XYZ file of C-alpha atoms in Angstrom:
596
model
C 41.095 57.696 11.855
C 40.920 55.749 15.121
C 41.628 57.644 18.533
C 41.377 54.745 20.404
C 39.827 51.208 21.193
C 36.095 51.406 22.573
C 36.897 48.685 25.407
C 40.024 51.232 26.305
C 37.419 54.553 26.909
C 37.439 55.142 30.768
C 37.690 57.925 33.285
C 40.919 58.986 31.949
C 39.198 60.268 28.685
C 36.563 62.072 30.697
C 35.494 65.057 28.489
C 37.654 64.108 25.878
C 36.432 63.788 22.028
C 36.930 60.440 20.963
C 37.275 58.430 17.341
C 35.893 55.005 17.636
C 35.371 52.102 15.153
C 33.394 48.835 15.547
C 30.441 46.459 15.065
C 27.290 47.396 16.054
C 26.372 44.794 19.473
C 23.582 45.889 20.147
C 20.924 48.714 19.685
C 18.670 50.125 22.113
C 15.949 52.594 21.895
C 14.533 54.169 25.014
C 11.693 56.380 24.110
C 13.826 58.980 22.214
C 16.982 58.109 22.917
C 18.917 55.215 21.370
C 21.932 53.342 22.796
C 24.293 51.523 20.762
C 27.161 48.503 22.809
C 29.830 49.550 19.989
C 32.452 46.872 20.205
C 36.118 46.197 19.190
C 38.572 43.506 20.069
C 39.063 45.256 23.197
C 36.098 45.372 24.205
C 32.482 47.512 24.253
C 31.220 51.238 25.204
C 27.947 52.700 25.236
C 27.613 55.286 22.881
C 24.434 57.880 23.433
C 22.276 59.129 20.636
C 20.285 61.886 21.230
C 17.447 63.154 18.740
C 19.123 66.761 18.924
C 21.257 65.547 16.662
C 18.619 65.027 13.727
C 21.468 63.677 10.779
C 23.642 61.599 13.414
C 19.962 60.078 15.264
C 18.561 59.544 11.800
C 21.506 57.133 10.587
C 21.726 55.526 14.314
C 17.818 54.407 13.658
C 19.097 52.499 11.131
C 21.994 50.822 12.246
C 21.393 46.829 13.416
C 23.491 44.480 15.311
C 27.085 43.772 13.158
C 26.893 46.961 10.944
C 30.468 48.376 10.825
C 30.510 51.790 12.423
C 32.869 54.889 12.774
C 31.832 56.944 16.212
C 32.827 60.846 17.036
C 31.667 61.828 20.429
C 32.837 63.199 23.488
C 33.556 61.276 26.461
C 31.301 61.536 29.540
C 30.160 59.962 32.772
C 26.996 57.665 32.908
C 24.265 58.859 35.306
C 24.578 57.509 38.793
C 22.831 54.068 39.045
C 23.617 53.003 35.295
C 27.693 52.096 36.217
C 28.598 48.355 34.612
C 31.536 47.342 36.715
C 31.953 44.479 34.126
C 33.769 46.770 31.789
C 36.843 49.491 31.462
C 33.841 51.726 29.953
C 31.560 51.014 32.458
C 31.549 54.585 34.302
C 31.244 56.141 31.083
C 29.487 56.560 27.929
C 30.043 58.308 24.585
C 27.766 60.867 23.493
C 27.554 60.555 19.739
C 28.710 63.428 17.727
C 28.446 62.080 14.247
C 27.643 58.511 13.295
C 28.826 56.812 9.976
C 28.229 53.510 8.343
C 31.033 52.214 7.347
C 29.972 48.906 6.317
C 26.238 47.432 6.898
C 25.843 43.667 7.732
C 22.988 41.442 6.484
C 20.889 39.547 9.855
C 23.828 37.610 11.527
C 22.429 33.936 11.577
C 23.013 34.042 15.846
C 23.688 36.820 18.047
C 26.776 36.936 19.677
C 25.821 37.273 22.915
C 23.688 33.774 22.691
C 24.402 31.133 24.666
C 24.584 27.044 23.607
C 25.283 27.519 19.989
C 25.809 23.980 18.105
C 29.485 23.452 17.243
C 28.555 22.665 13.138
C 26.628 26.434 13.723
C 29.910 28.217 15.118
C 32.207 26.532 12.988
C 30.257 26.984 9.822
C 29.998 30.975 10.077
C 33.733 30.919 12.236
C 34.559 34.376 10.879
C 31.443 35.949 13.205
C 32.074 33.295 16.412
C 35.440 34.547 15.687
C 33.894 37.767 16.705
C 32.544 37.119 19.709
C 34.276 38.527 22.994
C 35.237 34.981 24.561
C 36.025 33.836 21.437
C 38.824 37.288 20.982
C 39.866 36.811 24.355
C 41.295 33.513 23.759
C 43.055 34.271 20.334
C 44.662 37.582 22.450
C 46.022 34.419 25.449
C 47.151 32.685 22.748
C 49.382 35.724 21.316
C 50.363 36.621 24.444
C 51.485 32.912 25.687
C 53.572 32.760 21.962
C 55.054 35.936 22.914
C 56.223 35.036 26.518
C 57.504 31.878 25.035
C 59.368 33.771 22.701
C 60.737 36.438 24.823
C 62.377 33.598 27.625
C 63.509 31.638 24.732
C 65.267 34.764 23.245
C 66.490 35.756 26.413
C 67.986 32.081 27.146
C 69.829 32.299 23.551
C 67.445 30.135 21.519
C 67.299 30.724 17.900
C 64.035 30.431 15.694
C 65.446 28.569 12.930
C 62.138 27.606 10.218
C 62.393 23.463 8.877
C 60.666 22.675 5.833
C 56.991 21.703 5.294
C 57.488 19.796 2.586
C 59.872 16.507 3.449
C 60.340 12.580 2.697
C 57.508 10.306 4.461
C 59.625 8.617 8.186
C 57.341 6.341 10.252
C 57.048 8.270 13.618
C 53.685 7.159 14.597
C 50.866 8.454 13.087
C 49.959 8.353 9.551
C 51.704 11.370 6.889
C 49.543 13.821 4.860
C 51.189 12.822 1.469
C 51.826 15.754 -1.068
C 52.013 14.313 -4.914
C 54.793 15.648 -6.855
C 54.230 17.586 -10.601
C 57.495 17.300 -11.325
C 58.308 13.810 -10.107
C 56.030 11.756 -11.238
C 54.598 8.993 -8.558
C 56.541 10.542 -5.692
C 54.935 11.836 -2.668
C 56.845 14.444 -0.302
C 55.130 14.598 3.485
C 54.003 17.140 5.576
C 56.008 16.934 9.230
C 54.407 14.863 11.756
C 57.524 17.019 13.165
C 60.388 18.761 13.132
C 61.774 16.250 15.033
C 64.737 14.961 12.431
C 65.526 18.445 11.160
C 66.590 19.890 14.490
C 68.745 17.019 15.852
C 70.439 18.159 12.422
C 70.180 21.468 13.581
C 72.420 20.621 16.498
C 74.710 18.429 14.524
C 75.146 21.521 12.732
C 76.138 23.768 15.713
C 73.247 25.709 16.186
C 73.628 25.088 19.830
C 69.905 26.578 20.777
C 66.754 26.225 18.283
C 63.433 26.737 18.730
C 60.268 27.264 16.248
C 56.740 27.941 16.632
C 55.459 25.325 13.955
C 52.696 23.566 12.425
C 52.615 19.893 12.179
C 50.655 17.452 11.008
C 48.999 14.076 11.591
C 46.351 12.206 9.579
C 45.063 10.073 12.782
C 41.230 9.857 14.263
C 40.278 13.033 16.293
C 39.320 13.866 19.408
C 38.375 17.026 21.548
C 41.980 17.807 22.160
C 43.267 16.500 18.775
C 43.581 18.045 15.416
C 45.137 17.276 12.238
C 47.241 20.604 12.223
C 48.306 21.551 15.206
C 50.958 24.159 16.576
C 54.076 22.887 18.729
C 56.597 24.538 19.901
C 59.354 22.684 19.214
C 62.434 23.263 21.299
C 66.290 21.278 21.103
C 69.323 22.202 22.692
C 72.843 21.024 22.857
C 75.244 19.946 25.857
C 72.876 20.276 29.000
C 71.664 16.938 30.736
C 68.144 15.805 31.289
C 67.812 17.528 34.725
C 69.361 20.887 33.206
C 66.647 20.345 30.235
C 63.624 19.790 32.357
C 64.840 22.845 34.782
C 65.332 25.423 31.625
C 61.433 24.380 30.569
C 59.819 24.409 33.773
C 60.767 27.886 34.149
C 59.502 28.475 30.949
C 55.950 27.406 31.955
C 56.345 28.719 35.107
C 57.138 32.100 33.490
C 54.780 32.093 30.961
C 51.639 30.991 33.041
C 53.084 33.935 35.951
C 53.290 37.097 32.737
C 50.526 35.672 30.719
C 47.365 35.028 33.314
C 49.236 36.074 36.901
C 49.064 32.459 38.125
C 51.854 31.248 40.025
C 52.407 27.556 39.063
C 54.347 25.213 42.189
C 57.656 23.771 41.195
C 56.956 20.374 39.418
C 57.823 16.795 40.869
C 58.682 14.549 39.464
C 57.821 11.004 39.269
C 58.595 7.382 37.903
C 56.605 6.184 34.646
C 56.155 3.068 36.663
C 54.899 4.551 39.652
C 52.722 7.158 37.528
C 50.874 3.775 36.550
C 50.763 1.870 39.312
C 49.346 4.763 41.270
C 47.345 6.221 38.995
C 46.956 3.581 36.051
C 48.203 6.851 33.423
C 51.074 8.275 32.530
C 49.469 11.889 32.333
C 47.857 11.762 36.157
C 45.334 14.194 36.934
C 47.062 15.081 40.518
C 44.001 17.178 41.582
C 41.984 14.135 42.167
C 43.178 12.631 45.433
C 42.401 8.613 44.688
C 45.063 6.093 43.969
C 45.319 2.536 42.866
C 45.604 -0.402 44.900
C 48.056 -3.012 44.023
C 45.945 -6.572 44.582
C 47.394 -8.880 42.139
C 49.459 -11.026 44.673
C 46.627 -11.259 47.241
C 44.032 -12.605 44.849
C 46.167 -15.795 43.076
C 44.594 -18.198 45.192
C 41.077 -16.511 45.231
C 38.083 -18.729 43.939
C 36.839 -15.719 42.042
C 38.490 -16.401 38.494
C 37.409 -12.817 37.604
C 40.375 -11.718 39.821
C 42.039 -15.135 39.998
C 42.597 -15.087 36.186
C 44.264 -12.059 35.546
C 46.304 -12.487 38.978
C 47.767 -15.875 37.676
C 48.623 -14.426 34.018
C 52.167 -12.359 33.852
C 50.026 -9.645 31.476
C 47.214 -9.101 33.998
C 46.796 -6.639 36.966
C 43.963 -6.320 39.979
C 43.682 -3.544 41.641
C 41.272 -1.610 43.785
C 40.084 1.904 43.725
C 38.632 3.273 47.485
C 36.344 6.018 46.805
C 35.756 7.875 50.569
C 32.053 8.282 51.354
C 31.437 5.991 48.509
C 29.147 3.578 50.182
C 25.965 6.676 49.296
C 26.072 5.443 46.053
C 23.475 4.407 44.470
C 23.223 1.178 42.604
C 21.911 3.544 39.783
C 24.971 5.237 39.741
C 27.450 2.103 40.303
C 25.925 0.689 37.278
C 26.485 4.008 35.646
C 30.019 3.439 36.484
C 30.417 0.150 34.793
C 29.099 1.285 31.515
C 32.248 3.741 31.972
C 34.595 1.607 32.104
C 33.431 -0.655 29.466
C 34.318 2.307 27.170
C 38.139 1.320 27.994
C 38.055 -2.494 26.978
C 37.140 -3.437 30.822
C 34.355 -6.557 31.072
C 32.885 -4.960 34.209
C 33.300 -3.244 37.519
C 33.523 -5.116 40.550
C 32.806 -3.513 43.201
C 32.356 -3.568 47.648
C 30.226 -0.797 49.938
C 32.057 -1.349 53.502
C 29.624 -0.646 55.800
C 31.533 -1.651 58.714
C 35.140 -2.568 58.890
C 35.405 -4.345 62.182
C 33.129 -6.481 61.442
C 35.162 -7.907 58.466
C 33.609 -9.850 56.191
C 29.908 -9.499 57.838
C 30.134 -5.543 57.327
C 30.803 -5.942 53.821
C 28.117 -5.215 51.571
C 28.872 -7.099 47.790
C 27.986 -10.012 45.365
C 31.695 -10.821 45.053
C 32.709 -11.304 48.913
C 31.361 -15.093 48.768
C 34.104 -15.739 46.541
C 36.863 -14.348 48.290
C 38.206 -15.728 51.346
C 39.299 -14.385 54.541
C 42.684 -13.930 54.046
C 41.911 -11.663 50.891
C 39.371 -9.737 52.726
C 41.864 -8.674 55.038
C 44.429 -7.681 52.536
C 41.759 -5.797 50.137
C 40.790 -3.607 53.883
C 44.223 -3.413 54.922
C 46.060 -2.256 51.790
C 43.254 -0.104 50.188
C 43.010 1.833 54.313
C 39.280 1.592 53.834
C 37.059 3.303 56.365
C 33.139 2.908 57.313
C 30.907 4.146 54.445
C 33.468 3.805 52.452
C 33.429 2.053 48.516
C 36.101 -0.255 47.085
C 36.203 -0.314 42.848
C 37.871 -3.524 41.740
C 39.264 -3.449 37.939
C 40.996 -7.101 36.840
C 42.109 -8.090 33.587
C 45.243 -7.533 31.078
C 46.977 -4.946 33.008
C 46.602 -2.141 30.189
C 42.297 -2.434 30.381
C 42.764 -2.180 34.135
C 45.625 0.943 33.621
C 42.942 2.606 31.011
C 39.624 1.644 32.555
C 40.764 2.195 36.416
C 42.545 5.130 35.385
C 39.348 6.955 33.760
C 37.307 5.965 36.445
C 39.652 7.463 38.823
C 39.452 10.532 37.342
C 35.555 10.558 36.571
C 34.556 10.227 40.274
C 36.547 12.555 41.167
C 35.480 15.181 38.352
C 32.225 14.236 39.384
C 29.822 15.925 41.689
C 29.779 13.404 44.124
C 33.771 13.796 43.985
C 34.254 17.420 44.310
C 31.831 17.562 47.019
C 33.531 15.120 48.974
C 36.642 17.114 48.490
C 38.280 14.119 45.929
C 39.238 17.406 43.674
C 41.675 19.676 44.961
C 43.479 22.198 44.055
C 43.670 24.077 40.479
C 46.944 23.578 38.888
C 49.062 20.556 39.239
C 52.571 20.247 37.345
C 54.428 16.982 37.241
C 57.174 15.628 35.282
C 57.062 11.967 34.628
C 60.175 10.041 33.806
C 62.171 7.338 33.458
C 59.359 5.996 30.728
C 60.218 2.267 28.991
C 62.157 2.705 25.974
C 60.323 -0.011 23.844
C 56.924 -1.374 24.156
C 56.002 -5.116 22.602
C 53.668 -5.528 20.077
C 52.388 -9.190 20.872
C 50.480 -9.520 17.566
C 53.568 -8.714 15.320
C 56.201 -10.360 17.726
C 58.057 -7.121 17.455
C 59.552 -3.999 19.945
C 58.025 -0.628 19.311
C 59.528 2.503 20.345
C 57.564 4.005 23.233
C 58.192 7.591 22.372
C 60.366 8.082 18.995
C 63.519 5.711 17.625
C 66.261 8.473 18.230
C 65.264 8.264 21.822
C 68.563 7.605 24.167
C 68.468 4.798 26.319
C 69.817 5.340 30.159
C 73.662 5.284 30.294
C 74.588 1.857 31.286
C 71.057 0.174 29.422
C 73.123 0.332 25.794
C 73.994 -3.130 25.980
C 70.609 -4.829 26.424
C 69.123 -2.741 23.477
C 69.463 -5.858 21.201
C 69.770 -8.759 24.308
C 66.700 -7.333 26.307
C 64.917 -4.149 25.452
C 61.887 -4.815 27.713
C 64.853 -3.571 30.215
C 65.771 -0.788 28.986
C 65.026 2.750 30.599
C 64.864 5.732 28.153
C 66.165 9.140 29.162
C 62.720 10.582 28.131
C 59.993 13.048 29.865
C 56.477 14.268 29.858
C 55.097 17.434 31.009
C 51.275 17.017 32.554
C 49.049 19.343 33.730
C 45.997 18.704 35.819
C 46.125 15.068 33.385
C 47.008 16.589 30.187
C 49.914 15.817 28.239
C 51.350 19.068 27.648
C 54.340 18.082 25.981
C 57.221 15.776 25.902
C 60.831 15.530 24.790
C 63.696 13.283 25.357
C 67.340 13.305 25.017
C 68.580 11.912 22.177
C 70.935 9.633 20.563
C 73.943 11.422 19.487
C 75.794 8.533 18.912
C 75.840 6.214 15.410
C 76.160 3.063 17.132
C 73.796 3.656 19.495
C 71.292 4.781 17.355
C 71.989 1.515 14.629
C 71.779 -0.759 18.070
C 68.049 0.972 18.784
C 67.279 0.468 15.047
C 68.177 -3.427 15.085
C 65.991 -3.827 18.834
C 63.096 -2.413 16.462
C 64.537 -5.337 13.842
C 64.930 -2.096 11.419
C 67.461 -3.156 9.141
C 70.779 -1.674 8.115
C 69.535 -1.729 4.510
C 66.164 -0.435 6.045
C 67.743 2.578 8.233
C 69.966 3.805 5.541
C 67.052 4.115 2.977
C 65.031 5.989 5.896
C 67.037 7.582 7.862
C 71.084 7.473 5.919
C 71.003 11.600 6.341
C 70.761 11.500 9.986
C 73.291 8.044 10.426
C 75.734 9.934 8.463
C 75.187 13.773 10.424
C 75.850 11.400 13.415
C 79.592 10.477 12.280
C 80.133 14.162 11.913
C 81.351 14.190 15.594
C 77.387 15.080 16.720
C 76.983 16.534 20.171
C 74.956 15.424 22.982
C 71.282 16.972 23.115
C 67.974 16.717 23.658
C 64.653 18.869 23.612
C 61.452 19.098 23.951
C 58.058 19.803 22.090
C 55.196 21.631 23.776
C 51.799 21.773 22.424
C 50.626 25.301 21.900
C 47.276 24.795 21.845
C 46.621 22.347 24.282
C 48.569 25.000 26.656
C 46.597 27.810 25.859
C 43.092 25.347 26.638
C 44.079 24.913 29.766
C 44.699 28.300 30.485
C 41.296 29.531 29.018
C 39.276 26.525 30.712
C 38.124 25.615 26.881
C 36.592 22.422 26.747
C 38.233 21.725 22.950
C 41.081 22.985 20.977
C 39.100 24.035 18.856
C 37.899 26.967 20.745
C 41.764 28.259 21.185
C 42.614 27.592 16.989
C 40.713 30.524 14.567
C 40.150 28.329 11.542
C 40.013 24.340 13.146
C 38.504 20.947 11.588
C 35.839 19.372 13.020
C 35.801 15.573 14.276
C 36.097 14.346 10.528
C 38.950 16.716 10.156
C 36.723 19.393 7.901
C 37.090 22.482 7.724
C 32.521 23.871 7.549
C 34.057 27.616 7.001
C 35.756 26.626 3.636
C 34.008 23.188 2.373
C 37.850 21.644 2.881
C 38.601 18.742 1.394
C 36.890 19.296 -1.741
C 36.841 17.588 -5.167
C 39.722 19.163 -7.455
C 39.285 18.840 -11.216
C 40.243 16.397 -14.101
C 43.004 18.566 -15.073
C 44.611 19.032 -11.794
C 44.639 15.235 -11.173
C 46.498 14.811 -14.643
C 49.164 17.522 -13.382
C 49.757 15.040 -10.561
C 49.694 11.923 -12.157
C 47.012 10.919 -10.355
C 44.227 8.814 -11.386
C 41.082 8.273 -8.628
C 39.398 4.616 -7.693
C 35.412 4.776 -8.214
C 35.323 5.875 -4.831
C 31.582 4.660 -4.459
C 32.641 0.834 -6.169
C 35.266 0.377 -3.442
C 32.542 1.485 -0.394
């Protein structure tokens, strides 16, 4: 039926009779002569009515924006001065042959072509935002980024091996979406937070290589770059060391971003999980802004100021100051504006100096706070922090995660800012890093307990085995992150391969013998059967493919997404089920209204 996509006319069809099939964009009537955008995934052509075709200009008065059409024309240049270097059919227009209606369309409830649409609006009638030509260009990325991931994965001897959706509830960090069993009666099965468990069995098995495009799923609050199904591609692979693992994926990126949108990423460093945060104050930095974090904590002890003094003198706190270049033209509007910032991170306020001039020392400081600090730490706060004339000095001071969280936001909000990318604070447009070398266990000081910073079947660094149980705030796990430009893109570890090992990690996280072999007994006993070393990584598809496009949300790279309260506006999902259906399930519903 189809010749040919409409965005794919051009020159080369010149004088050719063409077969098209689209929507209706838009139609134009110019005093005798209508003009219809037709449009297809790949894009849109003009096609020409004229009235010497009474039938075919007949049906094209009729046609309005979204009917489904079928086009016969013949292929021909536009008249000089009417050229749309925008498109592939922009030198050339279709002059319509015959016109048919292959489908009409009741008035869309927003044109496609409009700008600021409400989220609710484009999520609510998805299947025609779905149609719109940013909207199809990012679905295409995302194919083609799944494809390029697939080819070097093929090519490097992976194997897409499918784990199942429907397995036993592990705690790995985030809360299950629990399936009811028909059949057995009270039990629950759980969708995957991930396939983590399944392919370290995979490689116990001998599969050497797996990989799998795959949906997981978490039941936890959302955010812009959060759903509660979400696509990973989920990578293991036996025998090859950490360095080997992070080379074989970087080139993966590397590759993918290079065949998928021509950009040439630089090679990745790599830095410390310790620097990352002492730097930076996150363990995802956004490189392109050029600010770091200055380490105060020792120089403000013996400060009169208790708001630094405080935290300085407590072995959980951190002070630290943030020099912003050129700062000092801030208003006190907008330094207020700050502080209201960083109170969204837990942080009490936001300190802050405007050095006006640095020779003079304390007298060219401009601040409410420098009565309260004497000499001594005025000369430290200059000296470490390198701050110039007209420069301004942000202070955070408190437990040292609200100063790693709040500093660390604010870091990267003045330099997303205006003021920031002015001053040149941004730079750049892509920056890779690996960070490393992360903490294996973090402590909860509420429960009294360890908690494993990334997963439980994490391997410690070799030689850190034996303080596992005697001092795990020690121990150094062999695990990585990927970031770009401050997002997490993914992160992956080697793992335990060993039995005693892994027992050892589940005692540090006072996880029980009894306890492990009720959880975890199929994956202690694939360990014994002579497991090999390995390790992987897992690589968020559609956080990827949001960078690429520039999308503000995930949601703008997934066809059918939740909103915030994890709904789904195109279907009505979750919705009430009946009576019956509950009785299947052995499932009996609270007065949901009593217990509100």
């Amino acid at each position: 039926m189809r010749t040919t996509y409409c965005g794919l006319v051009s020159e080369a069809l010149m004088d050719q009779t063409v077969t098209l099939m689209g929507w209706a964009h838009r139609r134009r009537d110019h005093g005798g002569v209508i003009f219809i955008d037709l449009r297809d995934r790949e894009g849109m052509v003009q096609i020409v009515c004229d009235p010497d075709r009474a039938e075919t200009f007949a049906v094209a008065e009729g046609i309005r924006n979204e009917f489904c059409l079928k086009v016969e024309g013949r292929v021909r240049a536009r008249p000089a001065g009417t050229e749309n270097t925008n498109l592939t059919s922009g030198k050339v227009e279709v002059l319509c042959h015959s016109l048919e209606v292959l489908n009409p369309s009741v008035t869309p409830p927003f044109q496609l072509d409009e700008e600021n649409l409400s989220e609710t609006t484009r999520l609510t009638h998805r299947v025609l935002d779905l149609r719109r030509p940013a909207m199809q260009r990012n679905m295409k990325l995302r194919y083609r980024v799944a494809m390029e991931i697939r080819k070097f994965l093929d090519a490097n001897g992976f194997i897409d091996i499918e784990t199942p959706m429907l397995t036993r509830s592990t705690p790995e960090g985030a809360r299950d979406y629990l399936v009811p069993s028909r059949v057995h009666a009270g039990q629950f099965f759980a969708l995957p937070q991930s396939p983590q468990l399944f392919k370290q069995l995979l490689m116990v098995a001998g599969f050497d290589r797996y990989y799998q495009i795959v949906k997981c799923f978490r039941d936890e609050d959302l955010r812009a770059d959060r759903q509660p199904e979400f696509t990973q591609i989920d990578i293991e692979t036996s025998f090859l060391t950490e360095e080997e693992i992070r080379a074989m994926f970087e080139e993966m990126i590397r590759s993918t971003f290079q065949h998928a949108i021509g950009v040439e990423l630089p090679a990745f460093p790599v830095m410390k999980w310790a620097d990352a945060m002492r730097l930076y104050g996150s363990d995802k930095p956004d490189l392109r802004v050029k600010l770091e974090l200055t380490e105060l904590t020792d120089a403000m002890r013996d400060v009169d100021f208790k708001v630094f003094s405080g935290p300085a003198q407590s072995p959980t706190g951190r002070v630290v100051a943030l020099r912003i270049p050129g700062g000092g033209e801030m208003t006190r509007g907008e330094i207020d504006g700050y502080t209201e910032f960083v109170k969204i991170y837990g942080a009490k306020g936001l300190a802050w100096i405007k050095v006006n001039d640095v020779a003079k020392g304390r007298e060219g400081l401009q601040s409410p706070i420098v009565k309260n600090l004497h000499d001594a730490a005025i000369a430290e706060i200059l000296q470490r922090s390198g701050a110039s004339d007209g420069d301004l000095l942000f202070f955070g001071a408190d437990k040292a995660t609200v100063v790693n969280d709040a500093m660390g936001a604010l870091r990267v909000k003045v330099g997303h800012s205006e003021f920031g990318r002015a001053r040149g604070l941004m730079q750049g447009e892509w920056e890779p890093l690996w960070v490393v070398d992360f903490p294996m266990f973090e402590h909860d000081e509420a429960a009294g307990r360890w908690n494993a910073v990334h997963h439980p079947f994490t391997s410690p660094k070799d030689g850190h085995e034996d303080w596992l149980e005697s001092d795990p705030g020690r121990c150094i796990a062999k695990a990585y992150d990927m970031v770009l430009n401050g997002i997490e893109l993914g992160g992956g570890s080697v793992r335990i391969h060993r039995e005693d090992v892994q027992s050892k990690v589940f005692r540090a996280l006072k996880i029980d013998a009894e306890e492990a072999k009720a959880k975890f007994g199929f994956l202690l006993d694939a360990l014994q059967y002579g497991a090999p070393p390995h390790g992987g990584i897992a690589i968020g598809l559609d956080r990827f493919v949001m960078l690429m496009t520039g999308a503000e949300s995930l949601r703008d790279v997934i066809a059918f997404p939740k909103t915030q309260r994890a709904q789904d506006l195109l279907t009505n999902a979750p919705n009430a089920v009946d009576e019956k259906q509950l009785r299947e399930l052995h499932i009996r519903l609270r007065n949901t209204q009593a217990a509100a």
